[in-house]
XYZ file of C-alpha atoms in Angstrom:
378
model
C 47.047 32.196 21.022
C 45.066 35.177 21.686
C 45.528 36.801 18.103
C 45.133 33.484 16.143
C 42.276 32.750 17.376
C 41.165 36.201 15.527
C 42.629 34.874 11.961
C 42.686 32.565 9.536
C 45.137 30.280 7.762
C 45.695 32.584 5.169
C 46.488 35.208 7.576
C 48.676 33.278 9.715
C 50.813 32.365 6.668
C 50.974 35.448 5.465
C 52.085 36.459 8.993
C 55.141 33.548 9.279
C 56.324 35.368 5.340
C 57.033 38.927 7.413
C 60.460 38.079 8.421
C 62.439 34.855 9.472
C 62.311 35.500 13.048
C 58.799 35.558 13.281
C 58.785 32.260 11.150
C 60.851 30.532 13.430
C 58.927 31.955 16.279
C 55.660 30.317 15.290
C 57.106 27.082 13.791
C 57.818 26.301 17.285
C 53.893 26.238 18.290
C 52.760 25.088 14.786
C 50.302 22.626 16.034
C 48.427 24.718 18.617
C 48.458 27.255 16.316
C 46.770 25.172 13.543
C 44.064 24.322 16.105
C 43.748 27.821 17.204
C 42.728 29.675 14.688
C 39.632 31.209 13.514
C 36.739 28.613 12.719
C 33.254 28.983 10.855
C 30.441 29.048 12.898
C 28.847 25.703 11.158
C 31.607 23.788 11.182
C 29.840 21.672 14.157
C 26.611 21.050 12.218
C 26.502 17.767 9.856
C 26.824 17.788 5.988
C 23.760 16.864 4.350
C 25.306 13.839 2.322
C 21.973 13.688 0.030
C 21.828 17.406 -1.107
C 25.740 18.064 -1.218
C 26.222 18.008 -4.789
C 22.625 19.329 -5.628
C 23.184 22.677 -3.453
C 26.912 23.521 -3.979
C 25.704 23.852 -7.655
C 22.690 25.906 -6.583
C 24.672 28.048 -4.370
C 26.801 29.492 -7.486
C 23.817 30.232 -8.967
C 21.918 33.226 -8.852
C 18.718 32.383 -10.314
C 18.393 30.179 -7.306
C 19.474 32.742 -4.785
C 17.239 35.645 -5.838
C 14.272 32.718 -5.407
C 12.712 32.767 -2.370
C 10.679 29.784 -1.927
C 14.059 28.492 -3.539
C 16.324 29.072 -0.886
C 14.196 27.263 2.191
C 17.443 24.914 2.808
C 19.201 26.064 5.917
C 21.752 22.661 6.220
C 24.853 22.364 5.382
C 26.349 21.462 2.058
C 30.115 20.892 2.824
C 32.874 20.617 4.806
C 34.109 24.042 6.287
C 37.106 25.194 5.208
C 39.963 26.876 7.394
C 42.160 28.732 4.882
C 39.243 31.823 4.345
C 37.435 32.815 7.387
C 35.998 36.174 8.360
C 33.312 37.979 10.055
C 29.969 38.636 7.860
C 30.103 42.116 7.176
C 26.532 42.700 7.760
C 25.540 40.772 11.122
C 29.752 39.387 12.120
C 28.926 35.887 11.920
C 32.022 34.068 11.591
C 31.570 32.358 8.522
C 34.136 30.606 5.989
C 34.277 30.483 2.027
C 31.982 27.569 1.582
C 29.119 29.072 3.879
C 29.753 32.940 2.478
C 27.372 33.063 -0.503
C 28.709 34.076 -3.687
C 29.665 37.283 -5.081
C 27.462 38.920 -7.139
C 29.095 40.044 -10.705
C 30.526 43.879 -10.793
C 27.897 44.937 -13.055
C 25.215 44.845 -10.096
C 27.242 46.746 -7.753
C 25.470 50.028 -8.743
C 22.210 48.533 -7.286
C 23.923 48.224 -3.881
C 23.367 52.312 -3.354
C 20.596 53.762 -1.065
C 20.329 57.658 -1.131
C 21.001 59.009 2.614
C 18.531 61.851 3.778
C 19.965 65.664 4.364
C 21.017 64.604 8.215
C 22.881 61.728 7.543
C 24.654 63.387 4.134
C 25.560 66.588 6.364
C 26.889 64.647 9.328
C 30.521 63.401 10.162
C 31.604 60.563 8.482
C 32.162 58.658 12.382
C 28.616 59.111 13.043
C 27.406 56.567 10.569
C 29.416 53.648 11.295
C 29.319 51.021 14.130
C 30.792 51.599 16.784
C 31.244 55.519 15.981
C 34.529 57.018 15.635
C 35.360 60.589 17.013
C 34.028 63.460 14.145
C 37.033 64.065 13.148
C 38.442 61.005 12.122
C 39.547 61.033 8.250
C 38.125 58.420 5.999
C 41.494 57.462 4.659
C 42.629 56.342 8.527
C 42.398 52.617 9.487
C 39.853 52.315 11.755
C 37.509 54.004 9.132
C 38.397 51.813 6.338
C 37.417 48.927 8.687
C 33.825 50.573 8.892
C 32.757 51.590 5.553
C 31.666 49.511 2.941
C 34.218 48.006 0.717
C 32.154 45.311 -1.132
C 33.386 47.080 -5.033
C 37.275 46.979 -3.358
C 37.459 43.646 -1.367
C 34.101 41.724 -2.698
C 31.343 40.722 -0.449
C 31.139 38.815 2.140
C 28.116 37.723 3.642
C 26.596 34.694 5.288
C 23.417 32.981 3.867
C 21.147 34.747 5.687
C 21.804 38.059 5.037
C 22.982 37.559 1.777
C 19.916 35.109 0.124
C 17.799 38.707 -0.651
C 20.128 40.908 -1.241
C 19.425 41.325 -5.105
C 15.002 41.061 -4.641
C 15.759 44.012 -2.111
C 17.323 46.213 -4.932
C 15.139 45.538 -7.237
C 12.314 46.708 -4.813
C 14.170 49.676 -3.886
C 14.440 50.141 -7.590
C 11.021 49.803 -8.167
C 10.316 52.450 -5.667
C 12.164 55.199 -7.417
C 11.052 54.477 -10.803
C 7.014 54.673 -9.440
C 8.326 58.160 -8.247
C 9.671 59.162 -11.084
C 6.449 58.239 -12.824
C 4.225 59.961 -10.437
C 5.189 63.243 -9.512
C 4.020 65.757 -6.485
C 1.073 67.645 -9.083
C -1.370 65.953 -10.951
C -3.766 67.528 -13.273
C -2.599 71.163 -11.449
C -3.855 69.761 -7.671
C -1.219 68.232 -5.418
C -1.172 64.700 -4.577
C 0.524 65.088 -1.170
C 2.885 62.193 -2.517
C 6.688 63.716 -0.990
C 5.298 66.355 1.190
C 5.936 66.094 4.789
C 7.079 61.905 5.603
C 5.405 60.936 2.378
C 8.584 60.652 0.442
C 11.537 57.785 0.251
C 12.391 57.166 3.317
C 16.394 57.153 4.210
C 18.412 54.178 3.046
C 19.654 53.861 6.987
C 15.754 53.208 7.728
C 15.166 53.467 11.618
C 18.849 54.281 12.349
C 18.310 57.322 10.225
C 19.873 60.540 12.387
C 16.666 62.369 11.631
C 14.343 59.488 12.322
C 11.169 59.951 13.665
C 8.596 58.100 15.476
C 5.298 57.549 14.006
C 2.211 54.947 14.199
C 2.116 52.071 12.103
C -1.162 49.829 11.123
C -0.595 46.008 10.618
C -3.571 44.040 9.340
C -3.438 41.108 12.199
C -4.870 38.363 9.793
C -1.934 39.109 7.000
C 0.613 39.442 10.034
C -0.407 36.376 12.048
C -0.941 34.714 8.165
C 2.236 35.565 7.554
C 4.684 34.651 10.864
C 2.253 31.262 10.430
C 3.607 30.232 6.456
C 7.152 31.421 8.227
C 6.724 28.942 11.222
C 5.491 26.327 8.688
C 8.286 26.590 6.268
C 11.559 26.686 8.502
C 12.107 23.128 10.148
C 11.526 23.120 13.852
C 15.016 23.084 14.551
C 15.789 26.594 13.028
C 12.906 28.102 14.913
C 14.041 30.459 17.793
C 12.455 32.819 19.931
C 8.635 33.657 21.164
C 6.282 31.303 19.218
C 4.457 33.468 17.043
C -0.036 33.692 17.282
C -0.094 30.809 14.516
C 1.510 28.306 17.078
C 0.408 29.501 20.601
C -3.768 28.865 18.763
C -1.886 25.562 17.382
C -1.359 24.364 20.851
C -3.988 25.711 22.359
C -6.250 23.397 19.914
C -4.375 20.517 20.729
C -4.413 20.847 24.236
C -8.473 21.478 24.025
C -8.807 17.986 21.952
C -6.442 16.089 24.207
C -7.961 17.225 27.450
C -11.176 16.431 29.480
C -10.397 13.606 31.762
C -11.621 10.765 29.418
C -15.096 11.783 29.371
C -16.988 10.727 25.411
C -18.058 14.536 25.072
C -14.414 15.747 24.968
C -13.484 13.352 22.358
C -16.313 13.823 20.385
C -15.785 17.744 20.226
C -12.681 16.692 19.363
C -13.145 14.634 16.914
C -15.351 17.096 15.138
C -12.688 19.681 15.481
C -10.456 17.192 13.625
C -13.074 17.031 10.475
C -13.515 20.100 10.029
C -11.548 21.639 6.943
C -11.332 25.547 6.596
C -11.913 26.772 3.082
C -8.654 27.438 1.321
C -7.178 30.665 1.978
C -9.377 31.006 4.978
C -8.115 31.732 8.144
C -9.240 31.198 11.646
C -8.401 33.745 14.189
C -6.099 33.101 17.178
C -8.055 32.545 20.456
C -5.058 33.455 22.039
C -4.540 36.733 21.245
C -7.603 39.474 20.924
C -8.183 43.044 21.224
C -6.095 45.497 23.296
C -4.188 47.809 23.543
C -2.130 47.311 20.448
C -5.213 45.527 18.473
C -7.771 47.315 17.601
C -11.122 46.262 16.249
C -12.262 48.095 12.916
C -15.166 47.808 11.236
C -14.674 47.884 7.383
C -16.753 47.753 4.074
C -19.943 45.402 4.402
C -19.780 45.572 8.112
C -16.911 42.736 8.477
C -14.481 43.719 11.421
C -10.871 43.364 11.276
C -8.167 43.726 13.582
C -5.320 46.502 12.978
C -1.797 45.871 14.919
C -1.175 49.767 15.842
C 2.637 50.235 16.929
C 4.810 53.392 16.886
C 8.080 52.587 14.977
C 10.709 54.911 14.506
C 10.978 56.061 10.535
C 13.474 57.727 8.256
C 13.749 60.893 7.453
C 12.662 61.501 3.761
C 15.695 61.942 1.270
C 15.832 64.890 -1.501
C 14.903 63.901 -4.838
C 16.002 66.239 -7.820
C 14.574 67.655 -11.219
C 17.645 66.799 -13.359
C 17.307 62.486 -12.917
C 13.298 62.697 -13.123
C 13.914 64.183 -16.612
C 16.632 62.146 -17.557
C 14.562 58.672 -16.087
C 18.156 58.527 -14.174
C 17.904 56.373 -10.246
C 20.490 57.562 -7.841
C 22.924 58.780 -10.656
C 24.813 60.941 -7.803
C 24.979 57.943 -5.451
C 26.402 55.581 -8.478
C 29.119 58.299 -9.314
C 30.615 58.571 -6.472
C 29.818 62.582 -5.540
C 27.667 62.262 -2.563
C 27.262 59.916 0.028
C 25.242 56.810 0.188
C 24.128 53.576 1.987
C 25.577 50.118 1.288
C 22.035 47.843 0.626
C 24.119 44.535 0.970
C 26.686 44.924 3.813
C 24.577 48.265 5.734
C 27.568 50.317 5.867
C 28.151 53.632 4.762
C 30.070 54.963 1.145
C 31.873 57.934 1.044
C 31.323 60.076 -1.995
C 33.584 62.407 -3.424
C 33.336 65.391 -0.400
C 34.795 63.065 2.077
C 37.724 62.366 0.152
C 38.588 65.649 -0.976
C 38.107 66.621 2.653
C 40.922 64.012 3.785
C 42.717 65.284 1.371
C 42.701 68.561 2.289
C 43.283 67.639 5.703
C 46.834 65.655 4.655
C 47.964 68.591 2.779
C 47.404 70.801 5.848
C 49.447 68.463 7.872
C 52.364 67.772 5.415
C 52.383 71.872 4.979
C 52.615 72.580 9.199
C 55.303 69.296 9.284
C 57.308 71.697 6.774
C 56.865 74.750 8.517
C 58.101 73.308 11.838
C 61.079 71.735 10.103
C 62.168 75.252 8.851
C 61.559 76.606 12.207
């Protein structure tokens, strides 16, 4: 019970097709194995009779799924099926074929590459995947082929959530490389510090880089707090976990100041002024609740109006290597594409082997198969 609770139907049938024996061996415990198998991790929550039809359609759509403020709906749209289950290859939630979102056509697979920086290109092949593997474990062995990223071999799989942005976050990265390609480390014969030092493109493994570094980071607070507020606002209350965010704690602290005061006429007064007033669009008030400290910091900025600046230190990628030959040709990652160095999987965050790593196993077999030889003659 133990292993089929770790696969799915199609597994288990392809499992009782090995040999007779083990057919008649699980025929006997059909029903509890039917039961035990692997199930989706929404296959509790209810099906949203109204927007069935309306969102299986949408969810075969990409148009749809590279929208944002299209892809707000976080129910359910159908029944879970039982037959294709598996882990999300990103975050591991257990998710089935109706819930997985849908493969995006070959052609775009290119996009999926993120160029790796010199420490994580140079580095064994086990100390880029999750959990690492011992240095010297080939890339052709099992447990490695279980940890790189196989989305052009065995498709994607990926759950809603990590798959809704998938293609707006290549096209970004995209957009990144052609701006440097455009704008280049000399201008006019004076440098324009853009690639010296951590000015460059970060690496594709971002914080988990192996030459990351920490540095400080400024946040405006009004566009942070702004933005975890429109989050808050758009996600139902039901999807909402963790900490409340600035937005709500000044929410409730309004409420609680209106509601309050021990039935005096003052109290509701104040409160019912409160109530009429109406903010300007795109104007918004501070949160009471949170003010300057340690991490906020008050600046004073053209025409004498202060704003707040979230300072954090957050732990950065080393830069990658860009070269001469692709900003003349207007090529992005044409290494990464072609399979001759290393890269970083954008959809699944797993690593690719290029062309070094399999030459290297390679090598490696024929060494073997050449000392199994030798000790035969012996």
């Amino acid at each position: 019970m133990a292993i089929a609770a770790c696969i799915d139907l199609n597994t288990l049938d392809n499992l009782s097709r090995t040999c007779r024996a083990i057919h008649q061996g699980l025929l006997q415990y059909r029903k509890m194995l039917l039961v035990s198998t692997l199930h989706c991790c929404n296959e509790d929550l209810p099906v949203d009779e109204e927007n069935t039809l309306r969102y299986r359609a949408r969810a075969g759509n990409w148009f749809y799924m590279q929208d944002i403020s299209r892809t707000n709906y976080t129910g359910k749209s159908g029944e879970c099926a039982r037959d294709l289950v598996s882990e999300c290859r990103r975050c591991g939630t257990v998710v089935c074929r109706n819930c997985a979102i849908k493969p995006p056509a070959p052609i775009v697979l290119r996009d999926r590459h993120r160029r790796l920086c010199a420490s994580c290109t140079k580095a064994p092949l086990g100390r880029l995947v999750s959990p690492q593997l011992p240095p010297d474990t080939p890339v052709d062995a099992e447990q490695m082929q279980q940890a790189i990223c196989k989305c052009d071999s065995e498709g994607v799989w990926l759950c809603q959530p990590c798959g809704r942005t998938i293609r707006s976050d290549d096209y970004d990265y995209k957009g990144i490389w052609r701006w440097r390609n455009q704008y280049g480390e000399v201008l006019g014969g004076l440098g324009t510090g853009i690639g010296d030092a951590d000015r460059g493109v970060i690496c594709g493994r971002e914080s988990r880089c192996l030459g990351a570094q920490v540095r400080e980071q400024e946040t405006d607070c009004d566009a942070e707090d702004a933005r975890l507020e429109a989050d808050c606002s758009s996600s139902p209350p039901s999807s909402v976990h963790g900490p409340p965010s600035t937005a709500s704690v000044a929410g409730s602290l309004h409420s609680s100041t209106t509601t309050t005061g021990g039935g005096g006429g003052s109290s509701s007064e104040f409160g019912s002024s409160l109530g009429a007033y109406s903010p300007p669009p795109g104007h918004r008030t501070p949160s009471p609740a949170v003010g300057p400290g340690y991490a906020r910091h008050e600046i004073e900025g053209i025409g004498g109006v202060v704003k707040t600046k979230l300072v954090r230190m957050v732990r950065v990628g080393a830069c990658v290597p860009e070269w001469e030959d692709e900003k003349a040709k207007g090529e992005i990652l044409g290494r990464e594409t072609q399979g001759r160095i290393r890269s970083w999987c954008g959809w699944c965050w797993r690593v690719i082997p290029g062309k070094k790593d399999y030459d290297a196993a390679k090598e490696r077999a024929a060494r073997e198969k050449e000392a199994g030889k030798a000790g035969e003659g012996s």
